[in-house]
Each structure stands twice: as structure tokens, then as C-alpha cells.
């Protein structure tokens, strides 16, 4: 009697890419589902833009972005808005290991005074 051998391993899975474009939302969450077979590592990019009005009397305009990964704050920055009559923005990149069987939740919040939210993007690319 001949023993059966396991089938040869297939090609590795293609790298995952997840993206969320949330428009002018104040908060957005990108949820990367769990993988029950392997640990993964992601490079995550978060970016916001705001419209800055022409110079006007009153408090100086500012913008702020806060980034959370699984509820833990990764980054927060608050800056005076630049480029009156144009656009300004903030971006942040970080990498995150995702254990087997665990999802990853990335939340980005936008705040500001004297500016108007325009775009909020979150992207996650799997890296080897």
C-alpha cells in the first residue's frame, strides 16, 4: 500500500490591498478582516485635505488628524492651516503586524477650525 503525500504547495497569495476614500467625512474606519492561516504586515497610509478660506478676521484656521489602530492612538498632529484660498493637508504612514486570526481596524479623524474638510483616505498594502 502506497502512502498518499500532501499536494504540493500552491503559489503564495497575492499581497492584499485595502483602501477607503471617505470624502469629506469627519471620521472613517478601514477594517481589514482576519486571516485564519497566516500573519500579515501592512504599510498603512492616511491622508486628509482641507479647503482653507482666504484670510479673514477671527481666529487663525487650523487642521488636525488623529490616527488609531485597533483603538490605540498611533499619531496626532494639529497645525495652523497654510495656503489661504487653496488647500492644505496632513498625511501619516506606519506599518503594522496583524497576527493570525486577528482583524485590523484603522480609524482616522479630522478636526479643524476655519477650514472645510475635503478628503480623507486610508490605504493599507501588505508587505513581505
N, CA, C and O atoms as CSV, one atom per row, in Angstrom:
chain,resi,resn,atom,element,x,y,z
A,1,UNK,N,N,0.846,-1.174,0.000
A,1,UNK,CA,C,0.000,0.000,0.000
A,1,UNK,C,C,0.891,1.235,0.000
A,1,UNK,O,O,1.836,1.331,0.782
A,2,UNK,N,N,0.584,2.165,-0.873
A,2,UNK,CA,C,1.385,3.377,-1.017
A,2,UNK,C,C,0.749,4.515,-0.209
A,2,UNK,O,O,-0.457,4.746,-0.285
A,3,UNK,N,N,1.582,5.221,0.565
A,3,UNK,CA,C,1.090,6.340,1.372
A,3,UNK,C,C,0.836,7.538,0.463
A,3,UNK,O,O,1.588,7.793,-0.477
A,4,UNK,N,N,-0.238,8.266,0.762
A,4,UNK,CA,C,-0.550,9.473,0.000
A,4,UNK,C,C,0.262,10.630,0.546
A,4,UNK,O,O,0.398,10.799,1.757
A,5,UNK,N,N,0.797,11.418,-0.363
A,5,UNK,CA,C,1.538,12.599,0.075
A,5,UNK,C,C,0.640,13.819,-0.113
A,5,UNK,O,O,-0.251,13.819,-0.963
A,6,UNK,N,N,0.881,14.852,0.681
A,6,UNK,CA,C,0.048,16.056,0.556
A,6,UNK,C,C,0.305,16.702,-0.804
A,6,UNK,O,O,1.375,16.530,-1.388
A,7,UNK,N,N,-0.671,17.438,-1.296
A,7,UNK,CA,C,-0.472,18.113,-2.575
A,7,UNK,C,C,0.638,19.146,-2.445
A,7,UNK,O,O,0.873,19.666,-1.355
A,8,UNK,N,N,1.326,19.449,-3.550
A,8,UNK,CA,C,2.384,20.458,-3.464
A,8,UNK,C,C,1.779,21.809,-3.102
A,8,UNK,O,O,0.640,22.106,-3.463
A,9,UNK,N,N,2.553,22.629,-2.382
A,9,UNK,CA,C,2.010,23.939,-2.005
A,9,UNK,C,C,1.765,24.781,-3.248
A,9,UNK,O,O,2.525,24.723,-4.214
A,10,UNK,N,N,0.702,25.557,-3.209
A,10,UNK,CA,C,0.372,26.439,-4.326
A,10,UNK,C,C,1.187,27.716,-4.242
A,10,UNK,O,O,1.993,27.893,-3.329
A,11,UNK,N,N,0.975,28.582,-5.180
A,11,UNK,CA,C,1.696,29.857,-5.139
A,11,UNK,C,C,1.268,30.657,-3.917
A,11,UNK,O,O,0.145,30.509,-3.435
A,12,UNK,N,N,2.158,31.501,-3.420
A,12,UNK,CA,C,1.759,32.327,-2.269
A,12,UNK,C,C,0.622,33.260,-2.674
A,12,UNK,O,O,0.513,33.643,-3.839
A,13,UNK,N,N,-0.213,33.621,-1.724
A,13,UNK,CA,C,-1.327,34.522,-2.062
A,13,UNK,C,C,-0.799,35.883,-2.523
A,13,UNK,O,O,0.265,36.329,-2.093
A,14,UNK,N,N,-1.547,36.518,-3.386
A,14,UNK,CA,C,-1.180,37.865,-3.836
A,14,UNK,C,C,-1.240,38.812,-2.633
A,14,UNK,O,O,-2.078,38.632,-1.749
A,15,UNK,N,N,-0.364,39.810,-2.591
A,15,UNK,CA,C,-0.416,40.771,-1.472
A,15,UNK,C,C,-1.784,41.461,-1.427
A,15,UNK,O,O,-2.367,41.793,-2.459
A,16,UNK,N,N,-2.266,41.660,-0.228
A,16,UNK,CA,C,-3.566,42.305,-0.045
A,16,UNK,C,C,-3.425,43.814,-0.178
A,16,UNK,O,O,-2.390,44.392,0.153
A,17,UNK,N,N,-4.486,44.435,-0.668
A,17,UNK,CA,C,-4.556,45.901,-0.730
A,17,UNK,C,C,-5.962,46.296,-0.325
A,17,UNK,O,O,-6.949,45.818,-0.886
A,18,UNK,N,N,-6.034,47.176,0.659
A,18,UNK,CA,C,-7.318,47.664,1.160
A,18,UNK,C,C,-7.295,49.179,1.075
A,18,UNK,O,O,-6.264,49.793,1.351
A,19,UNK,N,N,-8.411,49.798,0.700
A,19,UNK,CA,C,-8.455,51.256,0.592
A,19,UNK,C,C,-9.855,51.760,0.908
A,19,UNK,O,O,-10.856,51.093,0.644
A,20,UNK,N,N,-9.894,52.946,1.474
A,20,UNK,CA,C,-11.155,53.612,1.797
A,20,UNK,C,C,-11.006,55.085,1.449
A,20,UNK,O,O,-10.083,55.752,1.916
A,21,UNK,N,N,-11.916,55.586,0.631
A,21,UNK,CA,C,-11.986,57.023,0.326
A,21,UNK,C,C,-13.285,57.519,0.943
A,21,UNK,O,O,-14.373,57.162,0.491
A,22,UNK,N,N,-13.165,58.342,1.977
A,22,UNK,CA,C,-14.326,58.740,2.766
A,22,UNK,C,C,-14.812,60.155,2.470
A,22,UNK,O,O,-15.637,60.688,3.212
A,23,UNK,N,N,-14.319,60.767,1.402
A,23,UNK,CA,C,-14.783,62.109,1.038
A,23,UNK,C,C,-14.529,63.103,2.152
A,23,UNK,O,O,-13.434,63.159,2.711
A,24,UNK,N,N,-15.560,63.896,2.473
A,24,UNK,CA,C,-15.386,64.943,3.487
A,24,UNK,C,C,-15.848,64.509,4.881
A,24,UNK,O,O,-16.176,65.351,5.717
A,25,UNK,N,N,-15.875,63.209,5.127
A,25,UNK,CA,C,-16.284,62.697,6.442
A,25,UNK,C,C,-15.337,63.169,7.543
A,25,UNK,O,O,-14.151,63.391,7.298
A,26,UNK,N,N,-15.861,63.320,8.744
A,26,UNK,CA,C,-15.041,63.709,9.888
A,26,UNK,C,C,-14.254,62.527,10.438
A,26,UNK,O,O,-13.184,62.709,11.019
A,27,UNK,N,N,-14.782,61.310,10.258
A,27,UNK,CA,C,-14.140,60.099,10.767
A,27,UNK,C,C,-14.408,58.970,9.786
A,27,UNK,O,O,-15.487,58.884,9.200
A,28,UNK,N,N,-13.411,58.100,9.613
A,28,UNK,CA,C,-13.589,56.915,8.771
A,28,UNK,C,C,-12.794,55.769,9.376
A,28,UNK,O,O,-11.764,55.978,10.017
A,29,UNK,N,N,-13.294,54.539,9.159
A,29,UNK,CA,C,-12.614,53.347,9.673
A,29,UNK,C,C,-12.448,52.336,8.547
A,29,UNK,O,O,-13.409,51.969,7.871
A,30,UNK,N,N,-11.222,51.900,8.364
A,30,UNK,CA,C,-10.905,50.827,7.427
A,30,UNK,C,C,-10.744,49.553,8.254
A,30,UNK,O,O,-9.928,49.499,9.174
A,31,UNK,N,N,-11.529,48.530,7.920
A,31,UNK,CA,C,-11.455,47.259,8.636
A,31,UNK,C,C,-10.855,46.212,7.709
A,31,UNK,O,O,-11.408,45.910,6.652
A,32,UNK,N,N,-9.715,45.661,8.121
A,32,UNK,CA,C,-9.069,44.582,7.385
A,32,UNK,C,C,-9.426,43.297,8.122
A,32,UNK,O,O,-9.062,43.130,9.286
A,33,UNK,N,N,-10.138,42.384,7.450
A,33,UNK,CA,C,-10.587,41.173,8.145
A,33,UNK,C,C,-9.435,40.258,8.534
A,33,UNK,O,O,-8.336,40.343,7.984
A,34,UNK,N,N,-9.709,39.393,9.481
A,34,UNK,CA,C,-8.714,38.432,9.960
A,34,UNK,C,C,-8.388,37.416,8.866
A,34,UNK,O,O,-9.216,37.127,8.002
A,35,UNK,N,N,-7.185,36.888,8.918
A,35,UNK,CA,C,-6.786,35.744,8.091
A,35,UNK,C,C,-6.498,34.617,9.070
A,35,UNK,O,O,-5.672,34.767,9.970
A,36,UNK,N,N,-7.170,33.500,8.897
A,36,UNK,CA,C,-7.046,32.402,9.857
A,36,UNK,C,C,-5.812,31.538,9.629
A,36,UNK,O,O,-5.552,30.625,10.413
A,37,UNK,N,N,-5.045,31.806,8.569
A,37,UNK,CA,C,-3.912,30.935,8.244
A,37,UNK,C,C,-2.541,31.579,8.376
A,37,UNK,O,O,-1.544,30.871,8.519
A,38,UNK,N,N,-2.468,32.897,8.333
A,38,UNK,CA,C,-1.130,33.499,8.318
A,38,UNK,C,C,-1.106,34.874,8.968
A,38,UNK,O,O,-2.106,35.591,9.014
A,39,UNK,N,N,0.081,35.211,9.469
A,39,UNK,CA,C,0.329,36.553,9.971
A,39,UNK,C,C,0.617,37.448,8.768
A,39,UNK,O,O,1.195,37.002,7.777
A,40,UNK,N,N,0.207,38.718,8.864
A,40,UNK,CA,C,0.450,39.666,7.782
A,40,UNK,C,C,1.049,40.936,8.333
A,40,UNK,O,O,0.953,41.222,9.526
A,41,UNK,N,N,1.675,41.702,7.443
A,41,UNK,CA,C,2.238,43.003,7.806
A,41,UNK,C,C,1.778,44.002,6.751
A,41,UNK,O,O,1.862,43.739,5.551
A,42,UNK,N,N,1.290,45.154,7.215
A,42,UNK,CA,C,0.755,46.159,6.304
A,42,UNK,C,C,1.490,47.487,6.471
A,42,UNK,O,O,1.877,47.873,7.574
A,43,UNK,N,N,1.668,48.164,5.355
A,43,UNK,CA,C,2.106,49.557,5.327
A,43,UNK,C,C,0.821,50.356,5.148
A,43,UNK,O,O,0.098,50.162,4.171
A,44,UNK,N,N,0.535,51.252,6.090
A,44,UNK,CA,C,-0.730,51.978,6.103
A,44,UNK,C,C,-0.459,53.457,5.866
A,44,UNK,O,O,0.410,54.058,6.497
A,45,UNK,N,N,-1.228,54.029,4.939
A,45,UNK,CA,C,-1.098,55.450,4.610
A,45,UNK,C,C,-2.430,56.133,4.880
A,45,UNK,O,O,-3.477,55.674,4.423
A,46,UNK,N,N,-2.386,57.229,5.625
A,46,UNK,CA,C,-3.579,58.005,5.966
A,46,UNK,C,C,-3.347,59.431,5.488
A,46,UNK,O,O,-2.269,59.989,5.696
A,47,UNK,N,N,-4.357,60.027,4.845
A,47,UNK,CA,C,-4.178,61.388,4.326
A,47,UNK,C,C,-5.503,62.143,4.386
A,47,UNK,O,O,-6.576,61.582,4.161
A,48,UNK,N,N,-5.392,63.428,4.695
A,48,UNK,CA,C,-6.559,64.310,4.685
A,48,UNK,C,C,-6.198,65.584,3.928
A,48,UNK,O,O,-5.032,65.972,3.861
A,49,UNK,N,N,-7.217,66.229,3.358
A,49,UNK,CA,C,-7.049,67.576,2.821
A,49,UNK,C,C,-8.229,68.420,3.291
A,49,UNK,O,O,-9.330,67.919,3.517
A,50,UNK,N,N,-7.965,69.705,3.428
A,50,UNK,CA,C,-8.995,70.670,3.812
A,50,UNK,C,C,-8.882,71.880,2.891
A,50,UNK,O,O,-7.801,72.192,2.392
A,51,UNK,N,N,-10.001,72.554,2.672
A,51,UNK,CA,C,-10.011,73.822,1.950
A,51,UNK,C,C,-9.782,74.929,2.975
A,51,UNK,O,O,-10.409,74.961,4.034
A,52,UNK,N,N,-8.873,75.828,2.633
A,52,UNK,CA,C,-8.547,76.949,3.529
A,52,UNK,C,C,-9.111,78.217,2.897
A,52,UNK,O,O,-8.759,78.546,1.764
A,53,UNK,N,N,-9.981,78.937,3.611
A,53,UNK,CA,C,-10.560,80.151,3.017
A,53,UNK,C,C,-9.510,81.258,2.906
A,53,UNK,O,O,-8.448,81.205,3.527
A,54,UNK,N,N,-9.845,82.254,2.097
A,54,UNK,CA,C,-8.995,83.447,2.034
A,54,UNK,C,C,-8.866,84.010,3.444
A,54,UNK,O,O,-9.737,83.791,4.286
A,55,UNK,N,N,-7.804,84.718,3.696
A,55,UNK,CA,C,-7.583,85.301,5.021
A,55,UNK,C,C,-8.821,86.095,5.448
A,55,UNK,O,O,-9.369,86.887,4.683
A,56,UNK,N,N,-9.237,85.860,6.681
A,56,UNK,CA,C,-10.420,86.535,7.218
A,56,UNK,C,C,-10.148,86.906,8.672
A,56,UNK,O,O,-9.295,86.300,9.322
A,57,UNK,N,N,-10.868,87.898,9.181
A,57,UNK,CA,C,-10.681,88.231,10.598
A,57,UNK,C,C,-11.161,87.072,11.468
A,57,UNK,O,O,-11.982,86.255,11.050
A,58,UNK,N,N,-10.647,87.026,12.646
A,58,UNK,CA,C,-11.055,85.968,13.574
A,58,UNK,C,C,-9.896,85.040,13.878
A,58,UNK,O,O,-8.757,85.304,13.493
A,59,UNK,N,N,-10.198,83.940,14.580
A,59,UNK,CA,C,-9.133,83.015,14.963
A,59,UNK,C,C,-8.443,82.414,13.736
A,59,UNK,O,O,-9.063,82.212,12.692
A,60,UNK,N,N,-7.183,82.141,13.883
A,60,UNK,CA,C,-6.412,81.536,12.785
A,60,UNK,C,C,-6.914,80.118,12.515
A,60,UNK,O,O,-7.158,79.364,13.458
A,61,UNK,N,N,-7.072,79.744,11.249
A,61,UNK,CA,C,-7.550,78.395,10.941
A,61,UNK,C,C,-6.494,77.333,11.252
A,61,UNK,O,O,-5.293,77.590,11.163
A,62,UNK,N,N,-6.960,76.144,11.616
A,62,UNK,CA,C,-6.061,75.025,11.886
A,62,UNK,C,C,-6.712,73.722,11.422
A,62,UNK,O,O,-7.918,73.668,11.183
A,63,UNK,N,N,-5.895,72.676,11.299
A,63,UNK,CA,C,-6.379,71.344,10.958
A,63,UNK,C,C,-5.686,70.325,11.831
A,63,UNK,O,O,-4.577,70.548,12.317
A,64,UNK,N,N,-6.363,69.187,12.026
A,64,UNK,CA,C,-5.824,68.136,12.894
A,64,UNK,C,C,-6.234,66.778,12.347
A,64,UNK,O,O,-7.348,66.600,11.856
A,65,UNK,N,N,-5.312,65.821,12.441
A,65,UNK,CA,C,-5.615,64.438,12.088
A,65,UNK,C,C,-5.184,63.546,13.237
A,65,UNK,O,O,-4.100,63.707,13.797
A,66,UNK,N,N,-6.060,62.591,13.581
A,66,UNK,CA,C,-5.765,61.598,14.614
A,66,UNK,C,C,-5.910,60.222,13.979
A,66,UNK,O,O,-6.885,59.951,13.279
A,67,UNK,N,N,-4.922,59.346,14.232
A,67,UNK,CA,C,-4.920,58.001,13.660
A,67,UNK,C,C,-4.908,56.987,14.801
A,67,UNK,O,O,-4.055,57.046,15.686
A,68,UNK,N,N,-5.872,56.048,14.773
A,68,UNK,CA,C,-5.950,54.955,15.745
A,68,UNK,C,C,-5.807,53.626,15.002
A,68,UNK,O,O,-6.314,53.471,13.891
A,69,UNK,N,N,-5.121,52.681,15.617
A,69,UNK,CA,C,-5.054,51.307,15.111
A,69,UNK,C,C,-5.546,50.407,16.231
A,69,UNK,O,O,-4.946,50.361,17.305
A,70,UNK,N,N,-6.623,49.698,15.985
A,70,UNK,CA,C,-7.263,48.847,16.989
A,70,UNK,C,C,-7.522,49.610,18.291
A,70,UNK,O,O,-7.358,49.070,19.385
A,71,UNK,N,N,-7.926,50.867,18.154
A,71,UNK,CA,C,-8.296,51.681,19.300
A,71,UNK,C,C,-7.154,52.397,19.996
A,71,UNK,O,O,-7.395,53.234,20.865
A,72,UNK,N,N,-5.911,52.088,19.634
A,72,UNK,CA,C,-4.750,52.743,20.268
A,72,UNK,C,C,-4.256,53.875,19.370
A,72,UNK,O,O,-4.064,53.687,18.169
A,73,UNK,N,N,-4.052,55.049,19.963
A,73,UNK,CA,C,-3.593,56.189,19.173
A,73,UNK,C,C,-2.183,55.944,18.648
A,73,UNK,O,O,-1.263,55.640,19.408
A,74,UNK,N,N,-2.033,56.083,17.333
A,74,UNK,CA,C,-0.744,55.936,16.672
A,74,UNK,C,C,-0.079,57.280,16.430
A,74,UNK,O,O,1.144,57.411,16.462
A,75,UNK,N,N,-0.928,58.282,16.186
A,75,UNK,CA,C,-0.386,59.580,15.791
A,75,UNK,C,C,-1.471,60.630,15.888
A,75,UNK,O,O,-2.651,60.344,15.683
A,76,UNK,N,N,-1.058,61.861,16.206
A,76,UNK,CA,C,-1.971,63.001,16.167
A,76,UNK,C,C,-1.148,64.243,15.885
A,76,UNK,O,O,-0.081,64.445,16.465
A,77,UNK,N,N,-1.655,65.066,14.992
A,77,UNK,CA,C,-0.952,66.310,14.675
A,77,UNK,C,C,-1.974,67.397,14.457
A,77,UNK,O,O,-2.989,67.189,13.792
A,78,UNK,N,N,-1.702,68.571,15.027
A,78,UNK,CA,C,-2.536,69.762,14.842
A,78,UNK,C,C,-1.620,70.877,14.402
A,78,UNK,O,O,-0.633,71.189,15.069
A,79,UNK,N,N,-1.960,71.488,13.253
A,79,UNK,CA,C,-1.111,72.531,12.676
A,79,UNK,C,C,-1.942,73.720,12.229
A,79,UNK,O,O,-3.119,73.570,11.903
A,80,UNK,N,N,-1.334,74.906,12.211
A,80,UNK,CA,C,-2.028,76.042,11.592
A,80,UNK,C,C,-2.220,75.752,10.106
A,80,UNK,O,O,-1.333,75.198,9.457
A,81,UNK,N,N,-3.377,76.127,9.573
A,81,UNK,CA,C,-3.645,75.924,8.146
A,81,UNK,C,C,-2.798,76.889,7.320
A,81,UNK,O,O,-2.610,78.047,7.691
A,82,UNK,N,N,-2.302,76.398,6.218
A,82,UNK,CA,C,-1.485,77.178,5.288
A,82,UNK,C,C,-2.261,77.363,3.982
A,82,UNK,O,O,-3.321,76.765,3.798
A,83,UNK,N,N,-1.742,78.175,3.094
A,83,UNK,CA,C,-2.277,78.343,1.734
A,83,UNK,C,C,-3.687,78.944,1.681
A,83,UNK,O,O,-4.587,78.307,1.135
A,84,UNK,N,N,-3.910,80.144,2.228
A,84,UNK,CA,C,-5.245,80.749,2.157
A,84,UNK,C,C,-5.773,80.767,0.717
A,84,UNK,O,O,-5.056,81.105,-0.225
A,85,UNK,N,N,-7.043,80.396,0.582
A,85,UNK,CA,C,-7.675,80.344,-0.730
A,85,UNK,C,C,-7.369,79.066,-1.496
A,85,UNK,O,O,-7.825,78.898,-2.627
A,86,UNK,N,N,-6.608,78.170,-0.898
A,86,UNK,CA,C,-6.218,76.915,-1.559
A,86,UNK,C,C,-6.562,75.738,-0.642
A,86,UNK,O,O,-7.571,75.751,0.063
A,87,UNK,N,N,-5.692,74.716,-0.673
A,87,UNK,CA,C,-5.882,73.503,0.120
A,87,UNK,C,C,-4.672,73.249,0.988
A,87,UNK,O,O,-3.565,73.694,0.682
A,88,UNK,N,N,-4.891,72.527,2.081
A,88,UNK,CA,C,-3.804,72.099,2.960
A,88,UNK,C,C,-4.110,70.663,3.363
A,88,UNK,O,O,-5.230,70.190,3.171
A,89,UNK,N,N,-3.136,69.977,3.913
A,89,UNK,CA,C,-3.387,68.592,4.286
A,89,UNK,C,C,-2.344,68.037,5.231
A,89,UNK,O,O,-1.330,68.672,5.524
A,90,UNK,N,N,-2.621,66.845,5.695
A,90,UNK,CA,C,-1.714,66.084,6.549
A,90,UNK,C,C,-1.713,64.644,6.068
A,90,UNK,O,O,-2.716,64.148,5.555
A,91,UNK,N,N,-0.584,63.982,6.238
A,91,UNK,CA,C,-0.547,62.552,5.948
A,91,UNK,C,C,0.382,61.868,6.933
A,91,UNK,O,O,1.270,62.493,7.513
A,92,UNK,N,N,0.161,60.578,7.109
A,92,UNK,CA,C,0.931,59.778,8.057
A,92,UNK,C,C,0.995,58.352,7.547
A,92,UNK,O,O,-0.002,57.810,7.070
A,93,UNK,N,N,2.169,57.745,7.647
A,93,UNK,CA,C,2.369,56.350,7.246
A,93,UNK,C,C,2.952,55.584,8.420
A,93,UNK,O,O,3.772,56.104,9.177
A,94,UNK,N,N,2.511,54.330,8.560
A,94,UNK,CA,C,3.082,53.460,9.575
A,94,UNK,C,C,2.883,52.020,9.145
A,94,UNK,O,O,2.062,51.733,8.274
A,95,UNK,N,N,3.637,51.112,9.756
A,95,UNK,CA,C,3.456,49.697,9.443
A,95,UNK,C,C,2.894,49.000,10.676
A,95,UNK,O,O,3.092,49.428,11.813
A,96,UNK,N,N,2.183,47.904,10.402
A,96,UNK,CA,C,1.523,47.198,11.498
A,96,UNK,C,C,1.498,45.705,11.200
A,96,UNK,O,O,1.121,45.285,10.105
A,97,UNK,N,N,1.900,44.916,12.178
A,97,UNK,CA,C,1.831,43.453,12.087
A,97,UNK,C,C,0.445,43.034,12.544
A,97,UNK,O,O,-0.064,43.534,13.547
A,98,UNK,N,N,-0.169,42.106,11.799
A,98,UNK,CA,C,-1.506,41.623,12.133
A,98,UNK,C,C,-1.396,40.123,12.401
A,98,UNK,O,O,-1.142,39.354,11.475
A,99,UNK,N,N,-1.583,39.692,13.656
A,99,UNK,CA,C,-1.455,38.270,13.998
A,99,UNK,C,C,-2.510,37.397,13.315
A,99,UNK,O,O,-3.556,37.878,12.878
A,100,UNK,N,N,-2.209,36.124,13.238
A,100,UNK,CA,C,-3.145,35.139,12.695
A,100,UNK,C,C,-4.472,35.240,13.446
A,100,UNK,O,O,-4.496,35.283,14.676
A,101,UNK,N,N,-5.569,35.277,12.701
A,101,UNK,CA,C,-6.891,35.268,13.310
A,101,UNK,C,C,-7.376,36.598,13.867
A,101,UNK,O,O,-8.453,36.657,14.461
A,102,UNK,N,N,-6.607,37.664,13.688
A,102,UNK,CA,C,-6.994,38.975,14.220
A,102,UNK,C,C,-7.276,39.948,13.073
A,102,UNK,O,O,-6.529,39.974,12.095
A,103,UNK,N,N,-8.338,40.745,13.178
A,103,UNK,CA,C,-8.569,41.801,12.190
A,103,UNK,C,C,-7.744,43.035,12.557
A,103,UNK,O,O,-7.163,43.097,13.640
A,104,UNK,N,N,-7.697,43.997,11.673
A,104,UNK,CA,C,-7.054,45.282,11.956
A,104,UNK,C,C,-8.053,46.378,11.632
A,104,UNK,O,O,-8.641,46.399,10.551
A,105,UNK,N,N,-8.240,47.285,12.578
A,105,UNK,CA,C,-9.159,48.410,12.416
A,105,UNK,C,C,-8.349,49.704,12.504
A,105,UNK,O,O,-7.734,49.995,13.530
A,106,UNK,N,N,-8.358,50.479,11.409
A,106,UNK,CA,C,-7.649,51.762,11.357
A,106,UNK,C,C,-8.696,52.860,11.252
A,106,UNK,O,O,-9.503,52.874,10.322
A,107,UNK,N,N,-8.677,53.781,12.213
A,107,UNK,CA,C,-9.641,54.886,12.249
A,107,UNK,C,C,-8.887,56.204,12.143
A,107,UNK,O,O,-7.898,56.428,12.841
A,108,UNK,N,N,-9.369,57.069,11.262
A,108,UNK,CA,C,-8.787,58.399,11.094
A,108,UNK,C,C,-9.870,59.427,11.361
A,108,UNK,O,O,-10.981,59.323,10.842
A,109,UNK,N,N,-9.538,60.431,12.182
A,109,UNK,CA,C,-10.459,61.523,12.499
A,109,UNK,C,C,-9.850,62.838,12.058
A,109,UNK,O,O,-8.646,63.057,12.186
A,110,UNK,N,N,-10.699,63.708,11.538
A,110,UNK,CA,C,-10.283,65.027,11.059
A,110,UNK,C,C,-10.972,66.080,11.924
A,110,UNK,O,O,-12.168,65.981,12.200
A,111,UNK,N,N,-10.217,67.081,12.344
A,111,UNK,CA,C,-10.798,68.209,13.079
A,111,UNK,C,C,-10.194,69.484,12.498
A,111,UNK,O,O,-9.151,69.453,11.845
A,112,UNK,N,N,-10.850,70.578,12.743
A,112,UNK,CA,C,-10.309,71.840,12.258
A,112,UNK,C,C,-11.168,73.006,12.677
A,112,UNK,O,O,-12.301,72.848,13.132
A,113,UNK,N,N,-10.595,74.180,12.509
A,113,UNK,CA,C,-11.313,75.428,12.773
A,113,UNK,C,C,-11.030,76.352,11.608
A,113,UNK,O,O,-9.874,76.560,11.240
A,114,UNK,N,N,-12.080,76.906,11.027
A,114,UNK,CA,C,-11.901,77.844,9.929
A,114,UNK,C,C,-11.471,77.182,8.623
A,114,UNK,O,O,-11.005,77.864,7.710
A,115,UNK,N,N,-11.623,75.850,8.523
A,115,UNK,CA,C,-11.319,75.118,7.295
A,115,UNK,C,C,-12.522,74.233,6.963
A,115,UNK,O,O,-13.403,74.037,7.801
A,116,UNK,N,N,-12.557,73.698,5.735
A,116,UNK,CA,C,-13.627,72.793,5.334
A,116,UNK,C,C,-13.000,71.476,4.905
A,116,UNK,O,O,-12.115,71.449,4.049
A,117,UNK,N,N,-13.466,70.376,5.510
A,117,UNK,CA,C,-12.956,69.049,5.148
A,117,UNK,C,C,-13.190,68.780,3.675
A,117,UNK,O,O,-14.251,69.111,3.146
A,118,UNK,N,N,-12.200,68.173,2.994
A,118,UNK,CA,C,-12.344,67.818,1.574
A,118,UNK,C,C,-12.201,66.320,1.358
A,118,UNK,O,O,-13.103,65.683,0.812
A,119,UNK,N,N,-11.073,65.748,1.782
A,119,UNK,CA,C,-10.835,64.326,1.520
A,119,UNK,C,C,-10.240,63.649,2.744
A,119,UNK,O,O,-9.524,64.257,3.539
A,120,UNK,N,N,-10.563,62.361,2.865
A,120,UNK,CA,C,-9.992,61.509,3.905
A,120,UNK,C,C,-9.773,60.149,3.237
A,120,UNK,O,O,-10.725,59.504,2.800
A,121,UNK,N,N,-8.512,59.722,3.164
A,121,UNK,CA,C,-8.170,58.445,2.531
A,121,UNK,C,C,-7.366,57.590,3.510
A,121,UNK,O,O,-6.523,58.091,4.254
A,122,UNK,N,N,-7.652,56.286,3.489
A,122,UNK,CA,C,-6.858,55.309,4.242
A,122,UNK,C,C,-6.542,54.175,3.269
A,122,UNK,O,O,-7.438,53.647,2.611
A,123,UNK,N,N,-5.268,53.806,3.184
A,123,UNK,CA,C,-4.848,52.706,2.325
A,123,UNK,C,C,-3.936,51.788,3.117
A,123,UNK,O,O,-3.142,52.248,3.937
A,124,UNK,N,N,-4.049,50.484,2.871
A,124,UNK,CA,C,-3.201,49.506,3.534
A,124,UNK,C,C,-2.705,48.520,2.479
A,124,UNK,O,O,-3.501,47.879,1.793
A,125,UNK,N,N,-1.384,48.407,2.356
A,125,UNK,CA,C,-0.761,47.479,1.409
A,125,UNK,C,C,0.035,46.458,2.180
A,125,UNK,O,O,0.859,46.808,3.026
A,126,UNK,N,N,-0.211,45.188,1.887
A,126,UNK,CA,C,0.545,44.124,2.539
A,126,UNK,C,C,1.977,44.137,2.034
A,126,UNK,O,O,2.225,44.268,0.835
A,127,UNK,N,N,2.922,43.998,2.968
A,127,UNK,CA,C,4.337,43.934,2.608
A,127,UNK,C,C,4.911,42.609,3.088
A,127,UNK,O,O,4.424,41.999,4.040
A,128,UNK,N,N,5.951,42.192,2.405
A,128,UNK,CA,C,6.572,40.904,2.746
A,128,UNK,C,C,7.435,41.019,3.974
A,128,UNK,O,O,8.033,40.032,4.403
